[in-house]
CSV table of C-alpha atoms in Angstrom, one decimal:
chain,number,residue,atom,x,y,z
A,1,MET,CA,-12.0,-6.7,-36.5
A,2,ALA,CA,-8.2,-7.2,-36.5
A,3,ILE,CA,-6.8,-10.7,-36.8
A,4,ILE,CA,-4.4,-11.6,-34.0
A,5,SER,CA,-1.8,-14.2,-34.9
A,6,PRO,CA,-0.9,-17.1,-32.4
A,7,THR,CA,2.6,-15.7,-32.3
A,8,ASP,CA,1.4,-12.4,-31.1
A,9,ARG,CA,-0.7,-14.0,-28.5
A,10,ARG,CA,2.2,-16.1,-27.1
A,11,ARG,CA,4.4,-13.0,-27.1
A,12,PHE,CA,1.7,-11.1,-25.3
A,13,GLN,CA,1.5,-13.6,-22.5
A,14,ARG,CA,5.3,-13.9,-22.1
A,15,LEU,CA,5.8,-10.1,-22.0
A,16,ARG,CA,2.7,-9.6,-19.7
A,17,TRP,CA,4.0,-11.8,-17.0
A,18,SER,CA,7.7,-10.8,-17.3
A,19,ILE,CA,6.8,-7.1,-17.0
A,20,TYR,CA,4.4,-7.9,-14.1
A,21,ALA,CA,7.1,-9.8,-12.3
A,22,ILE,CA,9.7,-7.0,-12.5
A,23,LEU,CA,7.1,-4.4,-11.3
A,24,VAL,CA,6.0,-6.7,-8.5
A,25,VAL,CA,9.6,-7.0,-7.2
A,26,ALA,CA,9.8,-3.2,-7.2
A,27,TYR,CA,6.5,-3.2,-5.3
A,28,MET,CA,7.9,-5.6,-2.7
A,29,MET,CA,10.6,-3.1,-2.0
A,30,VAL,CA,7.9,-0.4,-1.4
A,31,PHE,CA,6.4,-2.6,1.3
A,32,PHE,CA,9.7,-3.3,2.9
A,33,HIS,CA,10.6,0.4,3.1
A,34,ARG,CA,7.1,1.1,4.5
A,35,MET,CA,7.1,-1.5,7.3
A,36,ALA,CA,10.8,-1.8,8.4
A,37,PRO,CA,10.7,1.0,10.9
A,38,GLY,CA,8.4,-1.0,13.2
A,39,VAL,CA,11.1,-3.6,13.7
A,40,VAL,CA,14.0,-1.1,14.2
A,41,ALA,CA,11.9,1.3,16.3
A,42,ALA,CA,14.0,0.7,19.4
A,43,ASP,CA,17.2,1.2,17.4
A,44,LEU,CA,15.9,4.5,16.0
A,45,MET,CA,14.8,5.8,19.4
A,46,ALA,CA,18.2,5.0,20.9
A,47,ALA,CA,20.2,6.3,17.9
A,48,PHE,CA,18.3,9.6,17.7
A,49,ARG,CA,17.0,10.0,21.3
A,50,THR,CA,13.4,10.5,20.2
A,51,SER,CA,10.0,10.5,21.9
A,52,GLY,CA,7.1,8.4,20.7
A,53,ALA,CA,5.7,11.3,18.7
A,54,ALA,CA,9.1,12.2,17.2
A,55,LEU,CA,9.6,8.5,16.2
A,56,GLY,CA,6.1,8.5,14.6
A,57,SER,CA,7.0,11.6,12.6
A,58,LEU,CA,10.3,10.1,11.4
A,59,ALA,CA,8.5,6.9,10.2
A,60,ALA,CA,5.7,8.9,8.8
A,61,MET,CA,8.0,11.1,6.7
A,62,TYR,CA,7.7,8.4,4.1
A,63,TYR,CA,3.9,8.7,4.2
A,64,TYR,CA,3.9,12.5,4.1
A,65,ILE,CA,5.7,12.7,0.7
A,66,TYR,CA,4.1,9.5,-0.5
A,67,THR,CA,0.6,11.0,0.1
A,68,ALA,CA,1.5,14.3,-1.5
A,69,MET,CA,2.9,12.4,-4.6
A,70,GLN,CA,-0.1,10.2,-5.3
A,71,ILE,CA,-1.9,12.6,-7.6
A,72,PRO,CA,1.3,13.5,-9.5
A,73,SER,CA,2.0,9.8,-9.7
A,74,GLY,CA,-1.3,9.2,-11.4
A,75,VAL,CA,-0.6,12.0,-13.8
A,76,LEU,CA,2.8,10.6,-14.6
A,77,ALA,CA,1.4,7.1,-15.1
A,78,ASP,CA,-1.2,8.4,-17.5
A,79,THR,CA,1.2,10.7,-19.4
A,80,LEU,CA,4.8,9.5,-19.3
A,81,GLY,CA,3.9,5.8,-18.6
A,82,THR,CA,5.0,3.3,-16.0
A,83,ARG,CA,8.5,2.5,-17.5
A,84,ILE,CA,9.9,6.0,-17.1
A,85,SER,CA,8.2,7.0,-13.8
A,86,VAL,CA,8.9,3.7,-11.9
A,87,ALA,CA,12.6,3.5,-13.1
A,88,LEU,CA,13.3,7.0,-11.9
A,89,GLY,CA,11.4,6.4,-8.7
A,90,CYS,CA,13.5,3.3,-7.8
A,91,LEU,CA,16.7,5.2,-8.3
A,92,VAL,CA,15.5,8.0,-6.0
A,93,ALA,CA,14.3,5.5,-3.4
A,94,GLY,CA,17.6,3.7,-3.5
A,95,ALA,CA,19.6,6.8,-2.8
A,96,GLY,CA,17.2,7.8,0.0
A,97,SER,CA,17.5,4.4,1.7
A,98,ALA,CA,21.3,4.7,1.7
A,99,VAL,CA,21.1,8.2,3.2
A,100,PHE,CA,18.8,6.9,5.9
A,101,GLY,CA,21.1,4.0,6.7
A,102,LEU,CA,24.2,6.3,7.0
A,103,ALA,CA,22.5,9.2,8.8
A,104,GLU,CA,24.1,10.4,12.0
A,105,THR,CA,21.4,13.0,12.9
A,106,PHE,CA,17.6,12.9,13.1
A,107,GLU,CA,17.3,15.6,10.4
A,108,LEU,CA,19.4,13.6,7.9
A,109,ALA,CA,17.5,10.4,8.7
A,110,SER,CA,14.3,12.3,8.0
A,111,ALA,CA,15.7,13.5,4.7
A,112,GLY,CA,16.5,9.9,3.8
A,113,ARG,CA,13.0,8.8,4.6
A,114,PHE,CA,11.7,11.7,2.5
A,115,LEU,CA,13.6,10.6,-0.5
A,116,VAL,CA,12.5,7.0,0.0
A,117,GLY,CA,8.9,8.0,0.1
A,118,LEU,CA,9.3,10.3,-2.9
A,119,GLY,CA,10.9,7.5,-5.0
A,120,VAL,CA,8.5,4.6,-4.1
A,121,SER,CA,5.4,6.8,-4.4
A,122,VAL,CA,5.2,6.2,-8.1
A,123,VAL,CA,5.6,2.4,-8.1
A,124,PHE,CA,2.1,1.2,-7.0
A,125,VAL,CA,0.1,3.6,-9.2
A,126,GLY,CA,2.4,2.8,-12.1
A,127,LEU,CA,2.0,-1.0,-11.6
A,128,LYS,CA,-1.8,-0.7,-11.3
A,129,ARG,CA,-1.9,1.5,-14.4
A,130,THR,CA,0.1,-1.1,-16.3
A,131,ASN,CA,-2.2,-3.8,-15.1
A,132,THR,CA,-5.2,-1.9,-16.7
A,133,HIS,CA,-3.3,-2.2,-20.1
A,134,TRP,CA,-2.2,-5.9,-19.8
A,135,PHE,CA,-5.2,-7.5,-18.0
A,136,SER,CA,-8.9,-7.4,-18.8
A,137,GLU,CA,-11.5,-5.7,-16.6
A,138,ARG,CA,-12.9,-9.1,-15.4
A,139,GLN,CA,-9.4,-10.1,-14.3
A,140,TYR,CA,-8.7,-6.8,-12.5
A,141,GLY,CA,-10.0,-7.7,-9.0
A,142,ARG,CA,-8.0,-11.0,-9.0
A,143,ILE,CA,-4.8,-9.4,-10.4
A,144,SER,CA,-5.1,-6.6,-7.9
A,145,GLY,CA,-5.4,-9.1,-5.1
A,146,LEU,CA,-2.5,-11.1,-6.4
A,147,THR,CA,-0.5,-7.9,-6.6
A,148,LEU,CA,-1.1,-7.0,-3.0
A,149,LEU,CA,-0.5,-10.6,-1.9
A,150,LEU,CA,3.0,-10.6,-3.6
A,151,GLY,CA,3.7,-7.0,-2.5
A,152,ASN,CA,3.1,-8.0,1.1
A,153,VAL,CA,5.9,-10.5,0.8
A,154,GLY,CA,8.1,-7.3,1.2
A,155,SER,CA,6.3,-6.3,4.3
A,156,ILE,CA,6.6,-9.8,5.8
A,157,LEU,CA,10.3,-9.8,5.1
A,158,ALA,CA,10.4,-6.4,6.9
A,159,ALA,CA,9.0,-8.1,10.1
A,160,GLY,CA,10.2,-11.5,11.4
A,161,PRO,CA,13.0,-12.1,8.8
A,162,LEU,CA,14.3,-8.6,9.3
A,163,ALA,CA,14.4,-9.1,13.0
A,164,VAL,CA,16.5,-12.3,12.6
A,165,LEU,CA,18.8,-10.5,10.1
A,166,LEU,CA,19.4,-7.8,12.7
A,167,THR,CA,20.9,-10.3,15.1
A,168,ALA,CA,23.8,-10.5,12.6
A,169,VAL,CA,24.1,-7.1,11.0
A,170,SER,CA,23.2,-3.5,12.0
A,171,TRP,CA,20.0,-1.7,10.9
A,172,ARG,CA,22.2,0.7,9.0
A,173,THR,CA,23.8,-2.0,6.9
A,174,VAL,CA,20.3,-3.4,6.0
A,175,PHE,CA,19.1,0.0,4.7
A,176,VAL,CA,22.2,0.7,2.7
A,177,GLY,CA,21.9,-2.8,1.2
A,178,ILE,CA,18.2,-2.3,0.3
A,179,GLY,CA,19.1,1.0,-1.3
A,180,LEU,CA,21.6,-0.8,-3.6
A,181,ALA,CA,18.9,-3.4,-4.5
A,182,SER,CA,16.4,-0.6,-5.3
A,183,LEU,CA,19.0,0.9,-7.8
A,184,ALA,CA,19.3,-2.5,-9.5
A,185,ILE,CA,15.5,-2.9,-9.8
A,186,GLY,CA,15.3,0.6,-11.3
A,187,MET,CA,17.7,-0.4,-14.0
A,188,ALA,CA,15.7,-3.6,-14.8
A,189,VAL,CA,12.5,-1.5,-15.1
A,190,ALA,CA,14.2,0.9,-17.6
A,191,LEU,CA,15.5,-2.0,-19.7
A,192,PHE,CA,12.6,-4.5,-19.8
A,193,VAL,CA,9.3,-2.9,-18.8
A,194,ARG,CA,6.8,-1.7,-21.5
A,195,SER,CA,3.9,0.4,-20.2
A,196,ARG,CA,1.4,-0.8,-22.8
A,197,PRO,CA,1.2,-3.8,-25.3
A,198,GLU,CA,1.2,-1.2,-28.1
A,199,ASP,CA,4.7,0.0,-26.9
A,200,ALA,CA,5.9,-3.5,-27.8
A,201,GLY,CA,4.2,-3.7,-31.1
A,202,LEU,CA,1.3,-5.8,-29.8
A,203,PRO,CA,-2.5,-5.5,-29.9
A,204,SER,CA,-4.3,-4.2,-26.8
A,205,VAL,CA,-5.8,-6.6,-24.3
A,206,ARG,CA,-9.3,-5.6,-25.5
A,207,GLU,CA,-8.3,-6.4,-29.1
A,208,LEU,CA,-7.1,-9.8,-28.0
A,209,GLY,CA,-10.5,-10.4,-26.6
A,210,GLY,CA,-12.3,-9.4,-29.8
A,211,LEU,CA,-13.3,-5.9,-28.6
A,212,PRO,CA,-12.3,-2.5,-29.9
A,213,ALA,CA,-9.4,-0.7,-28.2
A,214,HIS,CA,-10.2,2.1,-25.8
A,215,PRO,CA,-10.1,5.5,-27.4
A,216,PRO,CA,-6.9,7.4,-26.6
A,217,ARG,CA,-6.9,10.5,-24.4
A,218,HIS,CA,-7.1,13.8,-26.3
A,219,ARG,CA,-7.6,16.4,-23.5
A,220,HIS,CA,-4.9,18.1,-21.5
A,221,TRP,CA,-4.2,16.1,-18.3
A,222,LEU,CA,-5.3,19.0,-16.1
A,223,LEU,CA,-8.8,18.8,-17.5
A,224,ASP,CA,-8.8,15.0,-17.0
A,225,LEU,CA,-7.6,15.4,-13.4
A,226,ARG,CA,-10.3,17.9,-12.7
A,227,GLY,CA,-12.9,15.5,-14.1
A,228,VAL,CA,-11.6,12.7,-11.8
A,229,PHE,CA,-11.8,15.0,-8.7
A,230,ALA,CA,-15.3,16.1,-9.8
A,231,THR,CA,-16.6,12.5,-9.9
A,232,PRO,CA,-18.5,11.8,-6.7
A,233,ALA,CA,-18.4,8.0,-7.1
A,234,VAL,CA,-14.6,8.1,-6.6
A,235,TRP,CA,-14.5,9.6,-3.1
A,236,PRO,CA,-16.1,6.8,-1.0
A,237,SER,CA,-13.1,4.5,-1.9
A,238,PHE,CA,-10.8,7.3,-0.8
A,239,PHE,CA,-12.3,7.3,2.7
A,240,VAL,CA,-12.3,3.5,2.8
A,241,MET,CA,-8.6,3.6,2.2
A,242,PHE,CA,-8.1,6.4,4.7
A,243,GLY,CA,-9.8,4.6,7.5
A,244,VAL,CA,-9.2,0.8,7.2
A,245,THR,CA,-5.8,0.6,5.6
A,246,GLY,CA,-4.3,3.8,6.9
A,247,SER,CA,-4.9,2.6,10.5
A,248,LEU,CA,-3.5,-0.9,9.8
A,249,PHE,CA,-0.4,0.4,8.1
A,250,ALA,CA,0.3,2.8,11.0
A,251,PHE,CA,-0.1,-0.1,13.5
A,252,ALA,CA,1.8,-2.9,11.6
A,253,GLY,CA,4.4,-0.5,10.3
A,254,LEU,CA,5.4,1.1,13.6
A,255,TRP,CA,3.5,0.4,16.8
A,256,GLY,CA,2.6,-3.3,16.6
A,257,VAL,CA,6.1,-4.5,17.6
A,258,PRO,CA,6.6,-2.0,20.5
A,259,LEU,CA,3.2,-3.0,21.9
A,260,MET,CA,4.3,-6.7,22.3
A,261,ARG,CA,7.6,-5.6,23.6
A,262,ASP,CA,6.4,-3.1,26.2
A,263,VAL,CA,3.3,-4.8,27.4
A,264,TYR,CA,4.3,-8.5,27.2
A,265,GLY,CA,8.0,-8.3,27.5
A,266,LEU,CA,8.8,-10.0,24.2
A,267,ASP,CA,12.1,-9.4,22.5
A,268,ARG,CA,12.2,-7.8,19.0
A,269,THR,CA,12.4,-11.1,17.1
A,270,ALA,CA,9.5,-12.6,19.0
A,271,ALA,CA,7.4,-9.4,18.8
A,272,SER,CA,7.9,-9.0,15.1
A,273,LEU,CA,6.3,-12.4,14.5
A,274,TYR,CA,2.9,-10.8,15.4
A,275,THR,CA,3.2,-8.1,12.8
A,276,THR,CA,4.3,-10.8,10.4
A,277,ALA,CA,1.0,-12.5,11.2
A,278,ALA,CA,-0.9,-9.2,10.5
A,279,LEU,CA,0.8,-8.6,7.2
A,280,ALA,CA,0.4,-12.3,6.1
A,281,GLY,CA,-3.3,-12.0,7.0
A,282,PHE,CA,-3.4,-8.7,5.0
A,283,ALA,CA,-1.8,-10.4,2.0
A,284,VAL,CA,-4.2,-13.3,2.0
A,285,GLY,CA,-7.1,-11.0,2.5
A,286,CYS,CA,-6.2,-8.9,-0.5
A,287,PHE,CA,-6.0,-12.0,-2.7
A,288,VAL,CA,-9.2,-13.7,-1.4
A,289,MET,CA,-11.3,-10.5,-1.5
A,290,GLY,CA,-10.1,-9.5,-4.9
A,291,TRP,CA,-11.0,-13.0,-6.2
A,292,LEU,CA,-14.3,-13.0,-4.3
A,293,SER,CA,-15.3,-9.6,-5.9
A,294,ASP,CA,-14.6,-10.8,-9.4
A,295,HIS,CA,-16.4,-14.1,-8.7
A,296,LEU,CA,-19.5,-12.4,-7.4
A,297,GLY,CA,-19.4,-9.7,-10.0
A,298,ARG,CA,-19.9,-7.2,-7.2
A,299,ARG,CA,-17.7,-4.6,-5.6
A,300,LYS,CA,-19.8,-2.9,-2.9
A,301,PRO,CA,-20.7,-5.9,-0.6
A,302,VAL,CA,-17.1,-7.0,-0.3
A,303,ILE,CA,-15.9,-3.5,0.7
A,304,ILE,CA,-18.7,-3.1,3.2
A,305,GLY,CA,-18.1,-6.5,4.8
A,306,ALA,CA,-14.4,-5.9,5.1
A,307,CYS,CA,-14.8,-2.5,6.7
A,308,VAL,CA,-17.3,-3.7,9.3
A,309,LEU,CA,-15.1,-6.7,10.2
A,310,SER,CA,-12.2,-4.3,10.6
A,311,VAL,CA,-14.1,-2.3,13.2
A,312,LEU,CA,-14.9,-5.6,15.1
A,313,ALA,CA,-11.2,-6.7,14.9
A,314,TRP,CA,-10.0,-3.4,16.5
A,315,LEU,CA,-12.7,-3.7,19.2
A,316,ALA,CA,-11.5,-7.3,19.9
A,317,LEU,CA,-7.9,-6.1,20.3
A,318,ILE,CA,-9.1,-3.4,22.8
A,319,LEU,CA,-11.7,-5.2,24.8
A,320,LEU,CA,-11.0,-9.0,24.8
A,321,PRO,CA,-8.5,-10.6,27.1
A,322,TRP,CA,-5.5,-11.7,25.0
A,323,GLY,CA,-1.8,-12.1,25.2
A,324,PRO,CA,1.2,-13.7,23.5
A,325,GLY,CA,0.4,-17.0,21.8
A,326,LEU,CA,-2.6,-18.1,19.8
A,327,SER,CA,-4.9,-15.3,20.9
A,328,GLY,CA,-2.4,-12.6,20.0
A,329,PHE,CA,-1.5,-14.2,16.6
A,330,GLY,CA,-5.1,-14.6,15.8
A,331,LEU,CA,-6.1,-11.0,16.5
A,332,TYR,CA,-3.1,-9.6,14.6
A,333,ALA,CA,-3.9,-11.8,11.7
A,334,LEU,CA,-7.6,-10.9,11.8
A,335,LEU,CA,-6.7,-7.2,11.6
A,336,GLY,CA,-4.8,-7.8,8.4
A,337,LEU,CA,-7.2,-10.2,6.9
A,338,CYS,CA,-10.2,-7.8,7.3
A,339,ALA,CA,-8.2,-4.8,5.9
A,340,GLY,CA,-7.4,-6.7,2.8
A,341,GLY,CA,-10.9,-5.9,1.4
A,342,PHE,CA,-9.6,-2.4,0.6
A,343,VAL,CA,-8.1,-3.7,-2.6
A,344,VAL,CA,-11.5,-3.9,-4.2
A,345,GLY,CA,-11.7,-0.1,-3.8
A,346,TYR,CA,-9.2,0.4,-6.6
A,347,ALA,CA,-11.4,-1.5,-9.0
A,348,ALA,CA,-14.5,0.4,-7.8
A,349,ALA,CA,-12.7,3.7,-8.4
A,350,LYS,CA,-11.2,3.0,-11.8
A,351,GLU,CA,-14.6,1.6,-13.1
A,352,VAL,CA,-16.4,4.9,-12.5
A,353,VAL,CA,-14.1,7.1,-14.7
A,354,PRO,CA,-13.1,6.8,-18.4
A,355,PRO,CA,-10.3,4.2,-18.9
A,356,GLY,CA,-7.8,6.8,-20.1
A,357,VAL,CA,-7.7,8.4,-16.6
A,358,ALA,CA,-7.7,5.2,-14.6
A,359,GLY,CA,-4.3,6.0,-13.2
A,360,MET,CA,-5.5,9.3,-11.8
A,361,ALA,CA,-8.5,7.7,-10.1
A,362,ILE,CA,-6.3,5.0,-8.6
A,363,ALA,CA,-3.9,7.6,-7.4
A,364,LEU,CA,-6.6,9.7,-5.8
A,365,VAL,CA,-8.0,6.9,-3.7
A,366,ASN,CA,-4.5,5.7,-2.9
A,367,THR,CA,-3.9,9.2,-1.4
A,368,GLY,CA,-6.5,8.4,1.2
A,369,LEU,CA,-4.6,5.3,2.3
A,370,PHE,CA,-1.4,7.1,2.9
A,371,LEU,CA,-2.9,10.2,4.3
A,372,GLY,CA,-4.6,8.0,6.9
A,373,ALA,CA,-1.2,6.3,7.8
A,374,ALA,CA,0.6,9.6,7.8
A,375,ILE,CA,-1.9,11.1,10.3
A,376,MET,CA,-2.2,7.9,12.4
A,377,GLN,CA,1.5,7.1,13.0
A,378,PRO,CA,2.4,10.3,14.9
A,379,VAL,CA,-1.0,10.8,16.5
A,380,PHE,CA,-0.9,7.2,17.9
A,381,GLY,CA,2.5,8.1,19.5
A,382,TRP,CA,1.1,11.5,20.7
A,383,VAL,CA,-1.9,10.0,22.5
A,384,MET,CA,0.4,7.5,24.2
A,385,ASP,CA,2.7,10.3,25.3
A,386,LEU,CA,-0.2,12.0,27.0
A,387,THR,CA,-0.5,9.3,29.6
A,388,TRP,CA,3.1,8.0,29.6
A,389,ASP,CA,4.3,7.6,33.2
A,390,GLY,CA,7.9,8.4,32.5
A,391,THR,CA,9.3,4.9,32.4
A,392,LEU,CA,12.6,4.5,30.4
A,393,THR,CA,14.5,1.4,29.5
A,394,ASP,CA,18.0,2.0,28.1
A,395,GLY,CA,16.9,5.5,27.2
A,396,VAL,CA,13.8,4.3,25.3
A,397,ARG,CA,10.3,5.2,26.4
A,398,ARG,CA,8.3,2.2,27.6
A,399,TYR,CA,4.5,2.5,27.4
A,400,ALA,CA,1.8,0.7,29.4
A,401,LEU,CA,-1.2,-1.2,28.0
A,402,SER,CA,-3.5,1.7,28.9
A,403,ASP,CA,-1.3,4.0,26.8
A,404,TYR,CA,-1.5,1.7,23.8
A,405,ARG,CA,-5.3,1.4,24.2
A,406,ASN,CA,-5.5,5.2,23.5
A,407,GLY,CA,-4.0,4.6,20.1
A,408,LEU,CA,-6.1,1.5,19.4
A,409,TRP,CA,-9.3,3.4,20.1
A,410,LEU,CA,-8.2,5.9,17.5
A,411,SER,CA,-7.5,3.1,15.0
A,412,CYS,CA,-11.0,1.8,15.6
A,413,ALA,CA,-12.5,5.2,15.0
A,414,PHE,CA,-10.7,5.3,11.6
A,415,ALA,CA,-12.1,2.0,10.7
A,416,LEU,CA,-15.6,3.1,11.6
A,417,LEU,CA,-15.3,6.1,9.3
A,418,ALA,CA,-14.3,3.7,6.5
A,419,SER,CA,-17.4,1.6,7.2
A,420,VAL,CA,-19.7,4.6,6.8
A,421,ALA,CA,-18.0,5.5,3.5
A,422,ALA,CA,-18.3,2.0,2.2
A,423,PHE,CA,-22.1,2.3,2.1
A,424,PHE,CA,-21.7,5.1,-0.5
A,425,VAL,CA,-19.5,3.1,-2.9
A,426,HIS,CA,-21.1,2.9,-6.3
A,427,GLU,CA,-21.7,-0.7,-7.5
A,428,THR,CA,-20.1,-1.2,-11.0
A,429,ARG,CA,-20.8,-4.9,-11.4
A,430,CYS,CA,-17.1,-5.3,-12.4
A,431,ARG,CA,-17.3,-3.2,-15.6
A,432,ASN,CA,-16.5,0.3,-16.5
A,433,ILE,CA,-19.8,2.1,-16.2
A,434,THR,CA,-18.6,5.0,-18.4
A,435,ILE,CA,-18.3,2.7,-21.4
A,436,ALA,CA,-21.5,0.8,-20.5
A,437,SER,CA,-23.5,4.0,-20.4
A,438,ALA,CA,-22.0,5.2,-23.6
């Protein structure tokens, strides 16, 4: 057994948290890019003269490429490492945000969103993969919850605070500024992040705990990827992400603000406070449910409970009498809080495959999340267009409550699908079962 010096232990702790902090800031930018279109929806419809379905497609352009890139992101995280993949991703996202902010046509704006989605697609999987190297398995649920809690600060900034900022500057200025910030973060990742402790000349996290290091990967990544796809226990978490979190991101990221504006007559700043409540609830839910899973030593019950509660939250939003004020804030926050249980799905997925391919497993289930959002955002707008009565305000379509309920019923159906999948999640008892069985 290797002897670890106190100096190495202190250096390990210092590097672990500094690397984590840089990557979490990058992850906050991911959430900001993801949720900001909901606050500037009216500006985008006016600037590009779009319908609800077209606006949904513009916002979802981010999700289309993000979804397609999740498996490649997992491969990059497991082969090149987080440092290279995330640094390059931040640079591409920064350029895309600037293009989006400067775009004069719908097509150029779509290209900008495409580049943003392409760039940020590698950040989360890279961060989660690095966490597997710098944190132990029994800490993984909690650190995953903390990661989502902090990442959601970006989405919260993209709601109420962004609406306040837009009273002073244009939406175009905001996106160009965020693009420049993304470029700076990319440089910081390249200079200071190390993908594994071994890259900094330190022992692995398992060796620090008195355990042997995980064996290195020896097979070609294509064989490893095929093995991940062929693992049945990974797929239930995919559909949990698809249904619960995909529907929440579509609503909070695009349609939650217009609902409060069209149905209840709130201005953008006031309406954005409700999506802020949803995203704050989501952030808290991620942290609490990640901690609860580690505390209980169980994955499956937390995931099932979160999915069932999500179905009930959507039904409450559809069927109960509510409006601006406490009832509205409560329901929006409840939607986010319940969806936060999805974070346990990452732990459940990585614990049913060998540690060397954890990035690919995380990427696969993460694909479900963004596939769900990519489908839901335009389809939500499409089902509203079906019953839209033709009302326009300053050239922007205004929908009725009955139109929004069409989309909310679809969201509820997505959450119900996730609830069914949750019952098929394999219980790992917070340990990697491939090592335990070996």
